[in-house]
Amino acid sequence: MVKQPNMKLIGLFICCSVLTIFLMFGYFIKSKLDTDEALVVMYFDESVKGLDVGAPVLFKGVKIGEVSQVKLLANLKTMNFLIAVYAKIYHGKSLVTNKNDRKEEWDRFINEGLRARLAINSVITGQLLIELNMLPDTKVVLRKMPKDSDIFEIPTLNSPFAEISKSLQVMPINRIMQNINSLTESLSADVPPFLVKLNAALDTFDTILN
């Protein structure tokens, strides 16, 4: 005799499945419409090689967002180039919490020292990330483009490796090499006589010991 299926269990299973789908759909719609997420832009004048879409954005070591777009901006009149990096801050992790006056709160963060700079994410692959931190003793440089007037901008600083590269470019390498060559030539001229005198002194010392 074939056992009849339990229609109540089947109906309960269908109801739970439909309810789960509706809840997931509602959560998806809420996440898309929630205005707590923030889109920010940062302008860099150094190379961003290794910074890809999806790269993490960290604030004091905590991941709060990710890079959503990277654009190269060129001014053909001045031949200046900037890289605009757009990042999306995750829901619930936005630095700005006052929905009534976001601009005032954002300006306060900037005035208190909020800055962005590139950092190494992986030494092996050369991938980069965006590091946010409070650095109140640094200068505020804003480069917002007219088309991004409704997007919050975070001032940027040169990364440590960019500062090292800049220092190497302004170092008087030729003068340093000339000084090294002069020192080498001086040592080449002075060392042989010194070795002769040292050898004679050792012979004298050896004679005294004998």
mmCIF file of C-alpha atoms in Angstrom:
data_model
loop_
_atom_site.group_PDB
_atom_site.id
_atom_site.type_symbol
_atom_site.label_atom_id
_atom_site.label_comp_id
_atom_site.label_asym_id
_atom_site.label_seq_id
_atom_site.Cartn_x
_atom_site.Cartn_y
_atom_site.Cartn_z
ATOM 1 C CA MET A 1 0.000 0.000 0.000
ATOM 2 C CA VAL A 2 1.460 3.344 -1.112
ATOM 3 C CA LYS A 3 1.682 5.897 1.680
ATOM 4 C CA GLN A 4 -0.065 9.156 0.854
ATOM 5 C CA PRO A 5 2.126 12.304 1.076
ATOM 6 C CA ASN A 6 1.509 14.618 4.009
ATOM 7 C CA MET A 7 -0.113 17.619 2.335
ATOM 8 C CA LYS A 8 0.239 19.735 5.465
ATOM 9 C CA LEU A 9 4.036 19.319 5.507
ATOM 10 C CA ILE A 10 4.234 20.056 1.798
ATOM 11 C CA GLY A 11 2.118 23.184 2.244
ATOM 12 C CA LEU A 12 4.249 24.316 5.202
ATOM 13 C CA PHE A 13 7.422 23.793 3.178
ATOM 14 C CA ILE A 14 6.042 25.831 0.266
ATOM 15 C CA CYS A 15 4.952 28.652 2.589
ATOM 16 C CA CYS A 16 8.388 28.784 4.251
ATOM 17 C CA SER A 17 10.108 28.845 0.871
ATOM 18 C CA VAL A 18 7.914 31.675 -0.412
ATOM 19 C CA LEU A 19 8.428 33.639 2.832
ATOM 20 C CA THR A 20 12.204 33.195 2.588
ATOM 21 C CA ILE A 21 12.215 34.453 -0.997
ATOM 22 C CA PHE A 22 10.165 37.511 -0.039
ATOM 23 C CA LEU A 23 12.494 38.297 2.896
ATOM 24 C CA MET A 24 15.591 38.008 0.701
ATOM 25 C CA PHE A 25 13.998 40.188 -1.958
ATOM 26 C CA GLY A 26 13.006 42.768 0.657
ATOM 27 C CA TYR A 27 16.521 42.840 2.113
ATOM 28 C CA PHE A 28 17.968 43.305 -1.378
ATOM 29 C CA ILE A 29 15.642 46.218 -2.130
ATOM 30 C CA LYS A 30 16.368 47.797 1.254
ATOM 31 C CA SER A 31 20.121 47.551 0.713
ATOM 32 C CA LYS A 32 19.782 49.243 -2.677
ATOM 33 C CA LEU A 33 17.543 52.051 -1.433
ATOM 34 C CA ASP A 34 19.280 52.664 1.886
ATOM 35 C CA THR A 35 20.957 56.096 1.791
ATOM 36 C CA ASP A 36 23.426 55.294 4.561
ATOM 37 C CA GLU A 37 25.909 54.047 1.975
ATOM 38 C CA ALA A 38 28.280 56.729 0.769
ATOM 39 C CA LEU A 39 30.214 57.155 -2.446
ATOM 40 C CA VAL A 40 33.520 58.983 -2.003
ATOM 41 C CA VAL A 41 36.174 60.156 -4.425
ATOM 42 C CA MET A 42 39.927 60.571 -3.969
ATOM 43 C CA TYR A 43 42.323 62.194 -6.437
ATOM 44 C CA PHE A 44 45.906 60.910 -6.714
ATOM 45 C CA ASP A 45 48.750 62.415 -8.725
ATOM 46 C CA GLU A 46 51.002 59.376 -8.293
ATOM 47 C CA SER A 47 50.898 56.009 -10.011
ATOM 48 C CA VAL A 48 48.093 53.716 -8.828
ATOM 49 C CA LYS A 49 49.469 50.623 -10.544
ATOM 50 C CA GLY A 50 48.196 47.656 -8.552
ATOM 51 C CA LEU A 51 44.991 49.366 -7.395
ATOM 52 C CA ASP A 52 42.068 47.508 -8.960
ATOM 53 C CA VAL A 53 38.296 47.665 -8.662
ATOM 54 C CA GLY A 54 37.338 45.793 -5.514
ATOM 55 C CA ALA A 55 40.483 46.802 -3.620
ATOM 56 C CA PRO A 56 39.721 47.299 0.085
ATOM 57 C CA VAL A 57 39.312 50.669 1.774
ATOM 58 C CA LEU A 58 40.573 50.584 5.364
ATOM 59 C CA PHE A 59 40.024 53.062 8.169
ATOM 60 C CA LYS A 60 42.535 52.497 10.970
ATOM 61 C CA GLY A 61 42.925 48.927 9.732
ATOM 62 C CA VAL A 62 39.191 48.153 9.558
ATOM 63 C CA LYS A 63 37.700 47.399 6.127
ATOM 64 C CA ILE A 64 34.820 49.819 5.574
ATOM 65 C CA GLY A 65 34.468 49.775 1.789
ATOM 66 C CA GLU A 66 36.009 48.967 -1.566
ATOM 67 C CA VAL A 67 37.148 50.701 -4.736
ATOM 68 C CA SER A 68 34.336 50.881 -7.273
ATOM 69 C CA GLN A 69 35.963 52.765 -10.167
ATOM 70 C CA VAL A 70 39.326 54.196 -11.275
ATOM 71 C CA LYS A 71 39.518 56.981 -13.887
ATOM 72 C CA LEU A 72 42.401 58.842 -15.510
ATOM 73 C CA LEU A 73 41.783 62.601 -15.823
ATOM 74 C CA ALA A 74 43.977 64.570 -18.227
ATOM 75 C CA ASN A 75 44.284 68.330 -18.704
ATOM 76 C CA LEU A 76 45.710 68.732 -22.206
ATOM 77 C CA LYS A 77 46.348 72.454 -21.711
ATOM 78 C CA THR A 78 48.567 72.067 -18.657
ATOM 79 C CA MET A 79 49.493 68.411 -19.321
ATOM 80 C CA ASN A 80 48.596 67.569 -15.751
ATOM 81 C CA PHE A 81 47.205 64.142 -14.932
ATOM 82 C CA LEU A 82 45.107 62.989 -12.011
ATOM 83 C CA ILE A 83 43.675 59.605 -11.130
ATOM 84 C CA ALA A 84 40.169 59.732 -9.686
ATOM 85 C CA VAL A 85 39.468 56.766 -7.429
ATOM 86 C CA TYR A 86 35.831 56.218 -6.448
ATOM 87 C CA ALA A 87 35.018 54.030 -3.472
ATOM 88 C CA LYS A 88 31.789 52.718 -1.988
ATOM 89 C CA ILE A 89 31.508 52.663 1.791
ATOM 90 C CA TYR A 90 29.638 49.632 3.088
ATOM 91 C CA HIS A 91 26.178 49.942 4.629
ATOM 92 C CA GLY A 92 26.440 50.577 8.360
ATOM 93 C CA LYS A 93 30.148 51.506 8.195
ATOM 94 C CA SER A 94 29.913 55.031 6.834
ATOM 95 C CA LEU A 95 31.968 57.561 8.767
ATOM 96 C CA VAL A 96 29.112 60.051 8.427
ATOM 97 C CA THR A 97 26.109 59.120 10.560
ATOM 98 C CA ASN A 98 24.150 62.365 10.708
ATOM 99 C CA LYS A 99 21.712 62.052 7.808
ATOM 100 C CA ASN A 100 20.277 65.522 8.433
ATOM 101 C CA ASP A 101 23.538 67.361 7.836
ATOM 102 C CA ARG A 102 26.025 65.063 6.159
ATOM 103 C CA LYS A 103 28.105 67.872 4.632
ATOM 104 C CA GLU A 104 28.757 69.571 7.966
ATOM 105 C CA GLU A 105 29.802 66.289 9.564
ATOM 106 C CA TRP A 106 31.974 65.387 6.573
ATOM 107 C CA ASP A 107 33.695 68.790 6.639
ATOM 108 C CA ARG A 108 34.442 68.226 10.312
ATOM 109 C CA PHE A 109 36.139 64.915 9.508
ATOM 110 C CA ILE A 110 38.275 66.652 6.872
ATOM 111 C CA ASN A 111 39.206 69.516 9.204
ATOM 112 C CA GLU A 112 40.125 67.058 11.945
ATOM 113 C CA GLY A 113 42.584 65.310 9.612
ATOM 114 C CA LEU A 114 40.840 62.594 7.559
ATOM 115 C CA ARG A 115 43.241 61.695 4.737
ATOM 116 C CA ALA A 116 43.606 58.892 2.183
ATOM 117 C CA ARG A 117 46.750 57.351 0.754
ATOM 118 C CA LEU A 118 47.865 54.244 -1.089
ATOM 119 C CA ALA A 119 49.283 51.311 0.841
ATOM 120 C CA ILE A 120 50.598 47.883 -0.099
ATOM 121 C CA ASN A 121 48.017 45.119 0.155
ATOM 122 C CA SER A 122 50.242 42.279 -1.068
ATOM 123 C CA VAL A 123 54.006 42.409 -1.469
ATOM 124 C CA ILE A 124 53.972 39.293 -3.644
ATOM 125 C CA THR A 125 51.375 40.474 -6.194
ATOM 126 C CA GLY A 126 52.001 44.209 -5.866
ATOM 127 C CA GLN A 127 48.331 44.936 -5.184
ATOM 128 C CA LEU A 128 47.440 48.180 -3.437
ATOM 129 C CA LEU A 129 44.652 49.332 -1.125
ATOM 130 C CA ILE A 130 43.294 52.650 0.132
ATOM 131 C CA GLU A 131 44.223 53.523 3.696
ATOM 132 C CA LEU A 132 42.224 56.166 5.592
ATOM 133 C CA ASN A 133 43.545 57.715 8.764
ATOM 134 C CA MET A 134 43.344 60.838 10.917
ATOM 135 C CA LEU A 135 46.429 62.974 10.216
ATOM 136 C CA PRO A 136 45.580 66.465 11.518
ATOM 137 C CA ASP A 137 49.060 67.932 10.912
ATOM 138 C CA THR A 138 48.852 67.482 7.138
ATOM 139 C CA LYS A 139 47.704 69.977 4.523
ATOM 140 C CA VAL A 140 44.205 69.804 3.029
ATOM 141 C CA VAL A 141 44.325 69.677 -0.785
ATOM 142 C CA LEU A 142 40.943 69.375 -2.519
ATOM 143 C CA ARG A 143 40.724 68.813 -6.275
ATOM 144 C CA LYS A 144 37.033 68.094 -6.738
ATOM 145 C CA MET A 145 35.849 68.167 -10.335
ATOM 146 C CA PRO A 146 32.544 69.899 -11.204
ATOM 147 C CA LYS A 147 30.954 66.625 -12.277
ATOM 148 C CA ASP A 148 31.660 65.161 -8.822
ATOM 149 C CA SER A 149 30.171 68.067 -6.873
ATOM 150 C CA ASP A 150 27.615 65.806 -5.164
ATOM 151 C CA ILE A 151 30.223 63.237 -4.058
ATOM 152 C CA PHE A 152 32.202 63.514 -0.835
ATOM 153 C CA GLU A 153 35.934 64.016 -1.468
ATOM 154 C CA ILE A 154 38.687 62.749 0.807
ATOM 155 C CA PRO A 155 41.988 64.666 0.558
ATOM 156 C CA THR A 156 44.956 62.492 -0.364
ATOM 157 C CA LEU A 157 48.605 62.261 0.637
ATOM 158 C CA ASN A 158 51.518 60.714 -1.196
ATOM 159 C CA SER A 159 52.274 57.173 -0.141
ATOM 160 C CA PRO A 160 55.582 56.455 1.657
ATOM 161 C CA PHE A 161 57.043 54.762 -1.436
ATOM 162 C CA ALA A 162 56.074 57.785 -3.563
ATOM 163 C CA GLU A 163 57.888 60.077 -1.116
ATOM 164 C CA ILE A 164 60.987 57.868 -1.311
ATOM 165 C CA SER A 165 60.843 57.922 -5.117
ATOM 166 C CA LYS A 166 60.502 61.713 -5.101
ATOM 167 C CA SER A 167 63.488 62.034 -2.752
ATOM 168 C CA LEU A 168 65.605 59.833 -5.013
ATOM 169 C CA GLN A 169 64.717 61.984 -8.012
ATOM 170 C CA VAL A 170 65.998 65.188 -6.362
ATOM 171 C CA MET A 171 69.127 63.642 -4.834
ATOM 172 C CA PRO A 172 72.414 64.850 -6.438
ATOM 173 C CA ILE A 173 73.362 61.383 -7.658
ATOM 174 C CA ASN A 174 76.142 62.663 -9.932
ATOM 175 C CA ARG A 175 77.753 64.643 -7.120
ATOM 176 C CA ILE A 176 77.560 61.658 -4.774
ATOM 177 C CA MET A 177 79.177 59.400 -7.383
ATOM 178 C CA GLN A 178 81.948 61.965 -7.951
ATOM 179 C CA ASN A 179 82.635 62.094 -4.219
ATOM 180 C CA ILE A 180 82.765 58.293 -4.066
ATOM 181 C CA ASN A 181 85.192 58.189 -6.990
ATOM 182 C CA SER A 182 87.399 60.856 -5.385
ATOM 183 C CA LEU A 183 87.424 58.915 -2.107
ATOM 184 C CA THR A 184 88.314 55.703 -3.941
ATOM 185 C CA GLU A 185 91.182 57.384 -5.789
ATOM 186 C CA SER A 186 92.455 58.917 -2.556
ATOM 187 C CA LEU A 187 92.391 55.540 -0.808
ATOM 188 C CA SER A 188 94.133 53.913 -3.780
ATOM 189 C CA ALA A 189 96.940 56.476 -3.499
ATOM 190 C CA ASP A 190 97.311 56.400 0.296
ATOM 191 C CA VAL A 191 96.813 52.725 1.131
ATOM 192 C CA PRO A 192 99.959 51.206 -0.551
ATOM 193 C CA PRO A 193 102.459 53.451 1.350
ATOM 194 C CA PHE A 194 100.553 52.767 4.539
ATOM 195 C CA LEU A 195 100.771 49.027 3.934
ATOM 196 C CA VAL A 196 104.542 49.298 3.392
ATOM 197 C CA LYS A 197 104.949 51.137 6.694
ATOM 198 C CA LEU A 198 102.679 48.652 8.447
ATOM 199 C CA ASN A 199 104.696 45.736 7.060
ATOM 200 C CA ALA A 200 107.966 47.308 8.296
ATOM 201 C CA ALA A 201 106.474 47.874 11.749
ATOM 202 C CA LEU A 202 105.360 44.250 11.914
ATOM 203 C CA ASP A 203 108.833 43.075 10.932
ATOM 204 C CA THR A 204 110.333 45.217 13.706
ATOM 205 C CA PHE A 205 107.842 43.846 16.220
ATOM 206 C CA ASP A 206 108.611 40.297 15.101
ATOM 207 C CA THR A 207 112.370 40.954 15.565
ATOM 208 C CA ILE A 208 111.812 42.272 19.100
ATOM 209 C CA LEU A 209 109.774 39.195 19.998
ATOM 210 C CA ASN A 210 112.527 36.885 18.681
#
